[in-house]
Short mmCIF file of C-alpha atoms in Angstrom, two decimals:
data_model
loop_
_atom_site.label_atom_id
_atom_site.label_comp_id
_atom_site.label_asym_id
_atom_site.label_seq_id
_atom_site.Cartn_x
_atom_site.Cartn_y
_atom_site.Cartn_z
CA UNK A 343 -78.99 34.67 -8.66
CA UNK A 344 -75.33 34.41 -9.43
CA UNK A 345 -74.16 35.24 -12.41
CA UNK A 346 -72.33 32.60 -14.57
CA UNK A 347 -68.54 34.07 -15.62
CA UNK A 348 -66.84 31.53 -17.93
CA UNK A 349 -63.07 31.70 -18.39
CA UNK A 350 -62.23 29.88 -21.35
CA UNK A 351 -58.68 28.84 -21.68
CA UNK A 352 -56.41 25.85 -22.06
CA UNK A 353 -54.36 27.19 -19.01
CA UNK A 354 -51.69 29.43 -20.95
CA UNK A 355 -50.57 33.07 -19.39
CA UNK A 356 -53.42 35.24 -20.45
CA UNK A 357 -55.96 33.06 -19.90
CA UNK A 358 -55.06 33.16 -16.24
CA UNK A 359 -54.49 36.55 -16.34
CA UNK A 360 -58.35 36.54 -17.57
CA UNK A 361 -59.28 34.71 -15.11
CA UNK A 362 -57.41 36.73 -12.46
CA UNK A 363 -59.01 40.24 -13.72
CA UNK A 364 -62.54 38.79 -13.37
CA UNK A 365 -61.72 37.77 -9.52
CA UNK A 366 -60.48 41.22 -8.72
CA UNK A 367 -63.48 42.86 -10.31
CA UNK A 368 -66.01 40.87 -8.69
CA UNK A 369 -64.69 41.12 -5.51
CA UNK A 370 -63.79 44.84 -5.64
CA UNK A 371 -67.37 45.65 -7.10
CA UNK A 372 -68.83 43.13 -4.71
CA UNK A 373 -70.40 40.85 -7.50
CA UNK A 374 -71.35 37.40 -6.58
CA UNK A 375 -69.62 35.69 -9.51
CA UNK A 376 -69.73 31.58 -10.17
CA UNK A 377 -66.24 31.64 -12.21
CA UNK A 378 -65.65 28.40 -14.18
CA UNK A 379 -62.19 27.39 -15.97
CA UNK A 380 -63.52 25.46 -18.76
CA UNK A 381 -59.69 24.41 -19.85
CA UNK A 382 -61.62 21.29 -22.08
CA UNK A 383 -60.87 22.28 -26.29
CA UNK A 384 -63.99 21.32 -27.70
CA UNK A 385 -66.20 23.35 -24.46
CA UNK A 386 -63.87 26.11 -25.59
CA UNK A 387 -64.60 25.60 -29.56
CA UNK A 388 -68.22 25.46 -28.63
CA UNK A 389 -68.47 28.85 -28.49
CA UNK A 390 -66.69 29.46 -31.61
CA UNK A 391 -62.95 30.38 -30.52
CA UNK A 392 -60.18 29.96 -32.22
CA UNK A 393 -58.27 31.98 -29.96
CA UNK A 394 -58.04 32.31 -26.29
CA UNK A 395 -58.92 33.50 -23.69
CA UNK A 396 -62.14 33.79 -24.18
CA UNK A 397 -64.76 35.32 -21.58
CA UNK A 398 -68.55 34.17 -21.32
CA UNK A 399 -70.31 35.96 -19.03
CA UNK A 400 -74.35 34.18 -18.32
CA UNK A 401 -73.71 32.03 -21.74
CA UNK A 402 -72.99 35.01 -24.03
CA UNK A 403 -69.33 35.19 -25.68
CA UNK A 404 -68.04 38.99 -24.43
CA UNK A 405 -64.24 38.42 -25.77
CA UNK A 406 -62.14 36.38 -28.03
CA UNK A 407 -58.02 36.06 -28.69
CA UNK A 408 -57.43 39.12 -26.31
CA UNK A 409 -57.15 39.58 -22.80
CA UNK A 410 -59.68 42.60 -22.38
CA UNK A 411 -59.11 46.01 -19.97
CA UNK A 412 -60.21 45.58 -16.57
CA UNK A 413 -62.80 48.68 -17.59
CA UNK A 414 -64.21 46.28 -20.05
CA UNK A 415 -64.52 43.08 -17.83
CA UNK A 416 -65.88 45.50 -15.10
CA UNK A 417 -68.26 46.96 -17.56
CA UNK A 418 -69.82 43.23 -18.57
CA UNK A 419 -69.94 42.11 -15.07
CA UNK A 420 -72.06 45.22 -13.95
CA UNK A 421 -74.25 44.72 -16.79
CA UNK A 422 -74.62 41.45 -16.66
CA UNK A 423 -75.65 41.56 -12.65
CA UNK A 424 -78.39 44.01 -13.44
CA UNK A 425 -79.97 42.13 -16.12
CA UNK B 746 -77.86 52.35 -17.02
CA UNK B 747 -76.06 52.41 -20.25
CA UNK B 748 -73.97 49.10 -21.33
CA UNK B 749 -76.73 47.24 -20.27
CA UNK B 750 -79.77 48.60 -22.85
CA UNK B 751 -77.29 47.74 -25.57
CA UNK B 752 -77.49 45.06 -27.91
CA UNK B 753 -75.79 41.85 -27.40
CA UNK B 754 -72.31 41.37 -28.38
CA UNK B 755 -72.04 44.90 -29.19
CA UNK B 756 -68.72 47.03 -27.54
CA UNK B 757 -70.51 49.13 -25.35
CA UNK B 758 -69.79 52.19 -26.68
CA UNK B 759 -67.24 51.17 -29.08
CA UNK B 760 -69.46 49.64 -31.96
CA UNK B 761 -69.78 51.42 -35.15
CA UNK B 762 -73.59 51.20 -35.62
CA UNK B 763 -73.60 52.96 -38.72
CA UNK B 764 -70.75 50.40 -40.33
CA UNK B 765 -68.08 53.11 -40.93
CA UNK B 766 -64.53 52.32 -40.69
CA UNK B 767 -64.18 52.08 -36.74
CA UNK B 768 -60.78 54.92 -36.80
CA UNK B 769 -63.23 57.52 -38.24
CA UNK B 770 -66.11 56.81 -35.72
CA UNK B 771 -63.06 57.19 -33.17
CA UNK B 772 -61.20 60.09 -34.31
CA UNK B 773 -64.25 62.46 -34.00
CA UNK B 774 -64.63 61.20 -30.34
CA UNK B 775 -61.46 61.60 -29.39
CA UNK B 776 -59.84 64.39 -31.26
CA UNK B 777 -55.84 63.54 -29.44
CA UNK B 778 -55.97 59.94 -31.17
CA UNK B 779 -54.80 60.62 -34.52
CA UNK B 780 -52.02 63.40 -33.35
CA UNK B 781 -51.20 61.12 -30.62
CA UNK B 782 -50.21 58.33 -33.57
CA UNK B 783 -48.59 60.95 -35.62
CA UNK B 784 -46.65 62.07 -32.94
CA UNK B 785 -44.94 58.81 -31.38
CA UNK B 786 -44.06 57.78 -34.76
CA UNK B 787 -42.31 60.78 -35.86
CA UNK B 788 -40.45 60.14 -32.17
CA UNK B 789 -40.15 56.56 -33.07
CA UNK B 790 -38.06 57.47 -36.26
CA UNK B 791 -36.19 60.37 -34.69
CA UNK B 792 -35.37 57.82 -32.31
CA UNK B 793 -34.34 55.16 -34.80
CA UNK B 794 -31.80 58.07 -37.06
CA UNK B 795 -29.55 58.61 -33.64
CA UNK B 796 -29.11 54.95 -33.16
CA UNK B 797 -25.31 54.74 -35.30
CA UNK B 798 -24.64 57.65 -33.56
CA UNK B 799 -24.82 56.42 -29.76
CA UNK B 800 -23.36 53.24 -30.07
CA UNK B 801 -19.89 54.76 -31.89
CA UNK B 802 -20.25 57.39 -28.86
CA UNK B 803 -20.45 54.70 -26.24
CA UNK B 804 -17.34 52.51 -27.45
CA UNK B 805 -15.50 54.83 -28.38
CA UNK B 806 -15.89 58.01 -27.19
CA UNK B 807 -17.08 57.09 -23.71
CA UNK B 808 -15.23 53.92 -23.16
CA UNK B 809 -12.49 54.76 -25.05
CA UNK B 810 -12.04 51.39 -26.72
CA UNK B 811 -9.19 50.85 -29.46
CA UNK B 812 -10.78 50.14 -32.55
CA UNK B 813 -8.64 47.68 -33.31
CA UNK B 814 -9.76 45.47 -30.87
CA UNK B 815 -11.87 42.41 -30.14
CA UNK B 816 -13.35 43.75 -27.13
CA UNK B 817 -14.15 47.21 -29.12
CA UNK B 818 -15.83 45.05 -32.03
CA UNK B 819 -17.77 43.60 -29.62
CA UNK B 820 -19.25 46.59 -27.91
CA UNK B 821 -19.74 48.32 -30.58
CA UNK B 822 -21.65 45.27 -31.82
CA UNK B 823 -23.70 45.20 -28.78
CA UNK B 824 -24.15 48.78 -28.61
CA UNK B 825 -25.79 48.82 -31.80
CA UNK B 826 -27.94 46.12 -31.75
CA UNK B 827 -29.83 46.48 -28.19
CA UNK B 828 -31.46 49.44 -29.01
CA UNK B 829 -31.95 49.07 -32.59
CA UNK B 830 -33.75 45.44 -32.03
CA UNK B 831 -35.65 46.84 -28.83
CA UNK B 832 -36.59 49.88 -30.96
CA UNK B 833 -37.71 47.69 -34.17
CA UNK B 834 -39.89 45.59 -32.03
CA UNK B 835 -41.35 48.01 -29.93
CA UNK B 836 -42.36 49.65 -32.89
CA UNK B 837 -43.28 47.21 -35.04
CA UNK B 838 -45.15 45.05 -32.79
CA UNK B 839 -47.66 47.66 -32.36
CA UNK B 840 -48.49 48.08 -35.91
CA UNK B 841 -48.77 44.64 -36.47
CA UNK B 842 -51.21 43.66 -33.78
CA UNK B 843 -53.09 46.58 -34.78
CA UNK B 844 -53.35 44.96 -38.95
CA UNK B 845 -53.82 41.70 -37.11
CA UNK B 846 -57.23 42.78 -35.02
CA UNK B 847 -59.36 43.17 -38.73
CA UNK B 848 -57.96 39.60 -39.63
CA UNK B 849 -59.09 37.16 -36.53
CA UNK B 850 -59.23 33.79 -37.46
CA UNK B 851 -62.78 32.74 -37.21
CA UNK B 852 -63.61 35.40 -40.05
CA UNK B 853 -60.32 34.60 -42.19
CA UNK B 854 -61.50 30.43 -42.04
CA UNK B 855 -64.38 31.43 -43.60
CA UNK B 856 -62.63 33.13 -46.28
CA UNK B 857 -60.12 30.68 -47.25
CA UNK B 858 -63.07 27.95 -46.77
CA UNK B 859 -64.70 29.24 -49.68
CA UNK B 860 -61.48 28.76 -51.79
CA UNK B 861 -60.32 25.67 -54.25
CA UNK B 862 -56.94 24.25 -52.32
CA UNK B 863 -54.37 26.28 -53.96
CA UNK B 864 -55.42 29.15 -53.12
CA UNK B 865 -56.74 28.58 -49.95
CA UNK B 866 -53.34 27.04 -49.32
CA UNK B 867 -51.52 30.43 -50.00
CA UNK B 868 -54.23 32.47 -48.24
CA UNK B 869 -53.55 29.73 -44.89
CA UNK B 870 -49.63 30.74 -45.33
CA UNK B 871 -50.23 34.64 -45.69
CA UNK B 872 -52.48 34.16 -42.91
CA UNK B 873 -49.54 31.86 -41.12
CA UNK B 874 -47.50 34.93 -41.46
CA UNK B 875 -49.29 37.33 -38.95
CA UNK B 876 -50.48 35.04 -36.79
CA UNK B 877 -47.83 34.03 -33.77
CA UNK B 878 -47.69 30.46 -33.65
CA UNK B 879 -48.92 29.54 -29.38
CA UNK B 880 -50.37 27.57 -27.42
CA UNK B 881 -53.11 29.96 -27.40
CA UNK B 882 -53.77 29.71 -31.10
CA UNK B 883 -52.60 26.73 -32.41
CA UNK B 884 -54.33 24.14 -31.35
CA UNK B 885 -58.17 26.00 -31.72
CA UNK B 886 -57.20 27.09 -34.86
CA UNK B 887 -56.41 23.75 -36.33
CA UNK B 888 -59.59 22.57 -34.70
CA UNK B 889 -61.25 25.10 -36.33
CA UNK B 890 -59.72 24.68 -39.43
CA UNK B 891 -60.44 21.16 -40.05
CA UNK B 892 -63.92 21.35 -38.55
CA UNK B 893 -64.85 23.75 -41.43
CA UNK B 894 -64.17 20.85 -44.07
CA UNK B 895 -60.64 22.86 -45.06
CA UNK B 896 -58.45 20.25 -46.59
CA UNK B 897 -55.21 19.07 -44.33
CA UNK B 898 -53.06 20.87 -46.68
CA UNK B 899 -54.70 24.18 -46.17
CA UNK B 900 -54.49 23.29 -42.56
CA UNK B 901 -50.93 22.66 -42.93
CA UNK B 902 -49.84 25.88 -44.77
CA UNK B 903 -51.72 27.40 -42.14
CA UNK B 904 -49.51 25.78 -39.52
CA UNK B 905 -45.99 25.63 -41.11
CA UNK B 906 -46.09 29.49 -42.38
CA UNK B 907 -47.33 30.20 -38.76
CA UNK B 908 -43.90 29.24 -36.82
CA UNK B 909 -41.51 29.93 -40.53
CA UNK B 910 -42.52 33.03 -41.07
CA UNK B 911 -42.67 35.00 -38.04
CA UNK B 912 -43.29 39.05 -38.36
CA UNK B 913 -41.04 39.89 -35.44
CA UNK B 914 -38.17 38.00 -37.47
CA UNK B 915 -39.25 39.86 -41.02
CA UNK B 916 -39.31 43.66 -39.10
CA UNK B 917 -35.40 42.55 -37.78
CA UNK B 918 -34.30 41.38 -41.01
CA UNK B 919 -35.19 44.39 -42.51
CA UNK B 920 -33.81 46.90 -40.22
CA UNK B 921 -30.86 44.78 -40.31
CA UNK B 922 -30.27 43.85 -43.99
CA UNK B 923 -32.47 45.97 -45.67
CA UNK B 924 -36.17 45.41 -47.54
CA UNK B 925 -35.00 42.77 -50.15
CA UNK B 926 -33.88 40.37 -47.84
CA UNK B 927 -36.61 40.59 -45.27
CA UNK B 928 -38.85 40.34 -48.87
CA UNK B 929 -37.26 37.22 -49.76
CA UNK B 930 -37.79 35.69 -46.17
CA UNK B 931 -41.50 35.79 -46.72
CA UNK B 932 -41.38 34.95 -50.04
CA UNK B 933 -39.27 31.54 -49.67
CA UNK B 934 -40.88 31.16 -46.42
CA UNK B 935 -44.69 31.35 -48.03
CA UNK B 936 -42.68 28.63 -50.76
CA UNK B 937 -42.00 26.43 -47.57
CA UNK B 938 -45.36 26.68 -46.09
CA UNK B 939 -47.15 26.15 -49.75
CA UNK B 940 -44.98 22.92 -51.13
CA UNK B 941 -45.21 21.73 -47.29
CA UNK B 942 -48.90 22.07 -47.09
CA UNK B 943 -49.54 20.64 -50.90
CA UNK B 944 -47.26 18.09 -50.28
CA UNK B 945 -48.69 16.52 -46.93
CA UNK B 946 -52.52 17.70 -48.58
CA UNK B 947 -51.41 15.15 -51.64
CA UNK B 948 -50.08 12.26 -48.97
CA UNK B 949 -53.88 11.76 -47.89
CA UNK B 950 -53.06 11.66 -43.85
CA UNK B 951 -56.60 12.43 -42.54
CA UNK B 952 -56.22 9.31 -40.28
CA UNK B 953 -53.00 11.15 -38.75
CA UNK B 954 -55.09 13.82 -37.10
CA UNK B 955 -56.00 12.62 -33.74
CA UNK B 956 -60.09 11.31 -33.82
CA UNK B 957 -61.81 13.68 -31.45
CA UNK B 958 -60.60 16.68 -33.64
CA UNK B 959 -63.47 15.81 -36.09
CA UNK B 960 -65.99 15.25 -33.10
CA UNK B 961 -65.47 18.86 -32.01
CA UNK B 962 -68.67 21.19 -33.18
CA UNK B 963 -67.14 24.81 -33.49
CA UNK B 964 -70.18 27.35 -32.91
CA UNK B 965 -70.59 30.21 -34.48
CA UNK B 966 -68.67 33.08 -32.77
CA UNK B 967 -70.35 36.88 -33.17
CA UNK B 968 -67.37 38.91 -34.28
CA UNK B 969 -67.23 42.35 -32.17
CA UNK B 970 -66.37 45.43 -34.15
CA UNK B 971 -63.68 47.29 -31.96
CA UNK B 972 -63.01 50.86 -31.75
CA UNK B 973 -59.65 52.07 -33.15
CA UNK B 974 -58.25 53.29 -29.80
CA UNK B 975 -59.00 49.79 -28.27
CA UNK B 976 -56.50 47.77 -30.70
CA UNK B 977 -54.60 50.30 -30.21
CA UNK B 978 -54.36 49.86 -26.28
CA UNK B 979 -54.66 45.92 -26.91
CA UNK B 980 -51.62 46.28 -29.50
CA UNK B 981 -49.45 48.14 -26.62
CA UNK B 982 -50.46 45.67 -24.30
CA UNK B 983 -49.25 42.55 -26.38
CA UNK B 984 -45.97 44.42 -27.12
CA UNK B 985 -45.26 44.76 -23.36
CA UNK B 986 -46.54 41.22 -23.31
CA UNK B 987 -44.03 40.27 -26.18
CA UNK B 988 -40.80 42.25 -25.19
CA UNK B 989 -41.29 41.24 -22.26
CA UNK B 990 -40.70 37.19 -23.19
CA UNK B 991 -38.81 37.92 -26.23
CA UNK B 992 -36.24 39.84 -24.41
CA UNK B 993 -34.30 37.50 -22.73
CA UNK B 994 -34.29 35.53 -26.10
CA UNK B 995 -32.83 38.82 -27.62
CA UNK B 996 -30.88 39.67 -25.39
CA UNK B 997 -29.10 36.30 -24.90
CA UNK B 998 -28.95 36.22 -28.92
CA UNK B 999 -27.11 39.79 -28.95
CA UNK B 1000 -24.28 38.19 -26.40
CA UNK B 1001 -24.02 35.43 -28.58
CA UNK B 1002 -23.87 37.66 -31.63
CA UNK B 1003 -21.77 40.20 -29.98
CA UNK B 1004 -18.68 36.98 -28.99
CA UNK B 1005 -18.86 35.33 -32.81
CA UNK B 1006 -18.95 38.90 -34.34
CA UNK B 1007 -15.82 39.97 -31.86
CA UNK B 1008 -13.99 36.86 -31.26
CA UNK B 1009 -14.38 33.96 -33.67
CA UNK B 1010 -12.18 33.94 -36.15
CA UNK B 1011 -13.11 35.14 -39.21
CA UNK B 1012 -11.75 32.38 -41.54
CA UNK B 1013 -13.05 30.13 -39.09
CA UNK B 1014 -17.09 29.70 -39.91
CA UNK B 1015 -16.77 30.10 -44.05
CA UNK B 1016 -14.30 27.58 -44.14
CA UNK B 1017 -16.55 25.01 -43.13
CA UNK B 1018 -19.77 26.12 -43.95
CA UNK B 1019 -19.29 29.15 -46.94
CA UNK B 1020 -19.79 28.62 -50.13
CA UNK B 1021 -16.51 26.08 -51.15
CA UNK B 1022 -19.12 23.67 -48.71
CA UNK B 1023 -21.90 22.28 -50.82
CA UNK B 1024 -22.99 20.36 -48.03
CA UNK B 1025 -23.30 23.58 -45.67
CA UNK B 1026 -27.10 24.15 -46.46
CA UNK B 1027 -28.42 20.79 -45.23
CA UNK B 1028 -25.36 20.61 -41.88
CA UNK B 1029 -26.54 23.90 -40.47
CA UNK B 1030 -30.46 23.19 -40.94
CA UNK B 1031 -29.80 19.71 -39.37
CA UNK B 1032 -27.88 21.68 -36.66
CA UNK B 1033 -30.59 24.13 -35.96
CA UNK B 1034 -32.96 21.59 -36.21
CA UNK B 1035 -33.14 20.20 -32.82
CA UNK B 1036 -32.17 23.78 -31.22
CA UNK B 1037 -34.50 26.14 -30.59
CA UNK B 1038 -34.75 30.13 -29.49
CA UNK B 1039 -37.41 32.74 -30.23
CA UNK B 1040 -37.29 34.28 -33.97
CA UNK B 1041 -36.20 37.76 -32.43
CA UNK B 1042 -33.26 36.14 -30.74
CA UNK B 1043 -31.90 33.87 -33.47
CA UNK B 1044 -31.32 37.24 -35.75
CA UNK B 1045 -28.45 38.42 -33.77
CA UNK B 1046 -26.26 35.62 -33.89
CA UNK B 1047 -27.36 35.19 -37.74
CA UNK B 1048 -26.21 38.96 -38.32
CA UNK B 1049 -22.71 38.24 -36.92
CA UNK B 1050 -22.09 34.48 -38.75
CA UNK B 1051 -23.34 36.55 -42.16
CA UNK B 1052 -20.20 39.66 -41.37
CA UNK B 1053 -17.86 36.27 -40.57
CA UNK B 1054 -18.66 35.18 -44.28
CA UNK B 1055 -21.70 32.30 -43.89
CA UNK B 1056 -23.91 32.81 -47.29
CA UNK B 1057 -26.90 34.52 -46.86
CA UNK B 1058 -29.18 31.11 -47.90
CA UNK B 1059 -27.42 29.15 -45.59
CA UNK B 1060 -28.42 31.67 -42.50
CA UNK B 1061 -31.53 31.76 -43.35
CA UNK B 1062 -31.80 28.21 -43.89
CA UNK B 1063 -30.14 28.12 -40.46
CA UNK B 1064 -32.79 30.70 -38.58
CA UNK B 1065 -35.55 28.99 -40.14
CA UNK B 1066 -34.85 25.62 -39.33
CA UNK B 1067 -34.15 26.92 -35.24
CA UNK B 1068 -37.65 28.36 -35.10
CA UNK B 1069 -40.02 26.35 -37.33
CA UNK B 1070 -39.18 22.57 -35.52
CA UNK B 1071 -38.80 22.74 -32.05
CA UNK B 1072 -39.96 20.67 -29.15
CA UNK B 1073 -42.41 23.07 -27.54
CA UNK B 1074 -44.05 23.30 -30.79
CA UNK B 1075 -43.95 19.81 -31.39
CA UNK B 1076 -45.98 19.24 -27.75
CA UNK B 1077 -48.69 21.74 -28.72
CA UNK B 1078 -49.26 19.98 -32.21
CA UNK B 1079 -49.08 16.72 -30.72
CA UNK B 1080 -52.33 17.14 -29.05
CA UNK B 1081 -54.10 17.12 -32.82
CA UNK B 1082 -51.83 15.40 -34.48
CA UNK B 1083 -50.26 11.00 -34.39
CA UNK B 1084 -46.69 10.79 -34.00
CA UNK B 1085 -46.82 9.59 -37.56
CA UNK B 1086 -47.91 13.05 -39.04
CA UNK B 1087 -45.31 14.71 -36.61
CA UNK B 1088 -42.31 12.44 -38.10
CA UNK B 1089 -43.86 13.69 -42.04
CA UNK B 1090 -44.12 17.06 -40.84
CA UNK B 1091 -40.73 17.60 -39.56
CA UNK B 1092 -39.43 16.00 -43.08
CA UNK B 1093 -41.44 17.38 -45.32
CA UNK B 1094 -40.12 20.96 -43.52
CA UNK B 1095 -37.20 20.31 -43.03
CA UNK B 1096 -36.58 19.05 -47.01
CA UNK B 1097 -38.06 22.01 -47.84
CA UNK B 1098 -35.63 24.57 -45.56
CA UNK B 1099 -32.78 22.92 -47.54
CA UNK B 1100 -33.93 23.69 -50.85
CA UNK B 1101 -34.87 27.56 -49.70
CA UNK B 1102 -31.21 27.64 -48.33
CA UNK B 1103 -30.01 26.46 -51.85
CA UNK B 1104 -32.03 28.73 -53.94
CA UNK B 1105 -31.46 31.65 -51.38
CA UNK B 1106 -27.57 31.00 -52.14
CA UNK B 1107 -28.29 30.88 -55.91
CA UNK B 1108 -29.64 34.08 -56.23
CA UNK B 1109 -28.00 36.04 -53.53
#
């Protein structure tokens, strides 16, 4: 099953920056990834952030208000696939 | 496989099971962290002592400028300001992201939403101060803000402080003009945020905030506990972010700086706005008003019209008014906010830029 990567973000720099990390992981580590922009304010507030980006990786919040290392977002994805 | 047995939400790694302050936990993992700190900052200030030195070397040893001359003044201006901001911020920036990673918002709202509104006013301006006022923050926090049941003028002293007070501008000021005034920025600008906030929290304007703000359910985030070294790296990594925008800002504000502080006249700018003006204070804010440039880049031209003889209360007044009301600002809040509370905002900050620029003047 895919996993389900959330980007959460109302479309300023790091949030694409976010957004662009998780691509590159996926696809270097070969990780079928179902990335979703969720750009809507109250989606993001949902899960509780008051600062973006924020990364949800299969509906658990991984990162708020800082764009993480590519280590870290590699680290979740991993994880999260073998789960 | 290791991140994957741990618990949820947890920093693989990183989290300080045992609740200890996360630099300890660190510092015995990695024994190079806490040298590593000492070391750059003893740099940073050996750094910071030659900085006199260079430019007086560059104008006039090296380019052999009169000293007598614009041209000279002007170097020697620019000289001494490029590295000296670039070297403030880069090292300043750092320390205050690092503060800033214990304080994130969703743990601070629940702090100040336990307070009576005075106080929770003041705490929303201290917290104003640290926090960079973005697209990335503003409008969430607000959101967030309200949601919790925090009056509008909490809200508000949240969100004026926020753009006033910026800590970029605070570190310049006082590597520029020393620890009292940079004191007395905060200060008047926490004043500012706190009769702002009290003053729109008294004018009842609930019905101002835009309707689906109070639809919005905020959950309830899990904070993560982070290790030492990673605010440290996430510090760096905002600084490049920051220098990096702020620059041109800077930059463009240190040519600006550098052509009033060499070539205006010096006559020129306290004859109509020094101290014989009492009208000065409320011309330059509604001057600055409608301009805008990044806090870092406003200081430069601010340090040159304060050697050309405009009062101290009347720059300020000047800076504050170019950073706290602009446009892009005005777009972000829009989206929470009727044009109605936009028009009371800008007044009621505005007024209250005047009357710091007055008392500033007063007492300096």
């Amino acid at each position: 099953m895919n996993m389900k990567v959330k980007v959460l973000g109302t479309g300023c720099a790091n949030c694409k920056r976010l957004e662009a990390m998780v691509r590159e992981v996926a696809s270097e580590a070969g990780l079928q990834v179902e990335l979703e922009e969720v750009r809507d304010i109250a989606a993001i507030m949902s899960y509780g952030v008051m600062h973006t980006p924020g990364l949800v990786v299969d509906g658990e919040l991984k990162v708020s208000g800082r764009v993480p290392s590519k280590a870290e977002v590699a680290k979740w994805l991993t994880a999260s696939s073998k789960s | 496989m290791g991140p994957a047995a741990r618990p949820a939400g947890s920093e693989a790694g990183h989290l300080d099971a045992t609740g200890h302050f996360a630099l300890g936990a660190t510092a015995r993992g990695k024994p190079w962290l806490v040298p590593a700190v000492v070391a750059g900052t003893g740099a940073w200030f050996a750094l910071y002592m030659q900085l006199g030195r260079f430019a007086g070397w560059l104008s006039y040893d090296l380019l052999g400028l009169d000293r007598r001359t614009h041209l000279a003044s002007a170097v020697d201006f620019f000289a001494t300001d490029v590295p000296k901001i670039f070297l403030l911020l880069s090292g300043i920036i750092p320390l205050v992201s690092v503060v800033r990673s214990y304080f994130p918002p969703e743990k601070v709202r629940n702090v100040v939403a336990g307070k009576g509104e005075l106080v929770g006013t003041v705490l929303a301006a201290l917290l104003g101060v640290v926090t960079p006022f973005c697209s990335c923050s503003a409008v969430p926090m607000f959101i967030g803000f309200v949601e919790s049941g925090l009056p509008l003028g909490v809200t508000f002293g949240f969100l004026i402080a926020s753009p006033v007070v910026n800590e970029v501008a605070l570190v310049l000021l006082a590597g520029l003009f020393g620890i009292k005034v940079a004191l007395l920025y905060v200060g008047l600008g926490l004043v500012v945020a706190i009769i702002g906030g009290t003053v729109i929290g008294r004018l009842h304007l609930e019905s101002q905030v835009e309707d689906y703000v109070y639809k919005v359910k905020v959950g309830e985030a899990a904070t993560v506990r982070l290790a030492f070294e990673r605010r440290l790296a996430d510090a760096f990594a905002y600084t490049k972010d920051i220098l990096r925008r702020v620059g041109p800002w800077v930059l463009g504000g240190i040519v600006l700086g550098a052509a009033i502080h060499g070539y205006a006249p010096t006559g020129f700018v306290a004859h109509y706005a020094g101290r014989g003006n009492p009208l000065a204070v409320p011309m330059v804010v509604l001057i600055a008003v409608p301009l805008y440039s990044n806090a870092a880049g406003t200081i430069p031209i601010v340090q040159a019209l304060i050697q050309k003889g405009l009062p101290m209360g009347t720059t300020l007044a000047f800076m504050m008014a170019i950073t706290a009301i602009s446009t892009p600002e005005m777009i972000i809040l829009r989206k929470v906010i009727k044009p109605k509370l936009i028009t009371i905002f800008i007044s009621v900050v505005t007024l209250a830029i005047i009357m710091i620029g007055y008392v500033f003047n007063a007492v300096l």
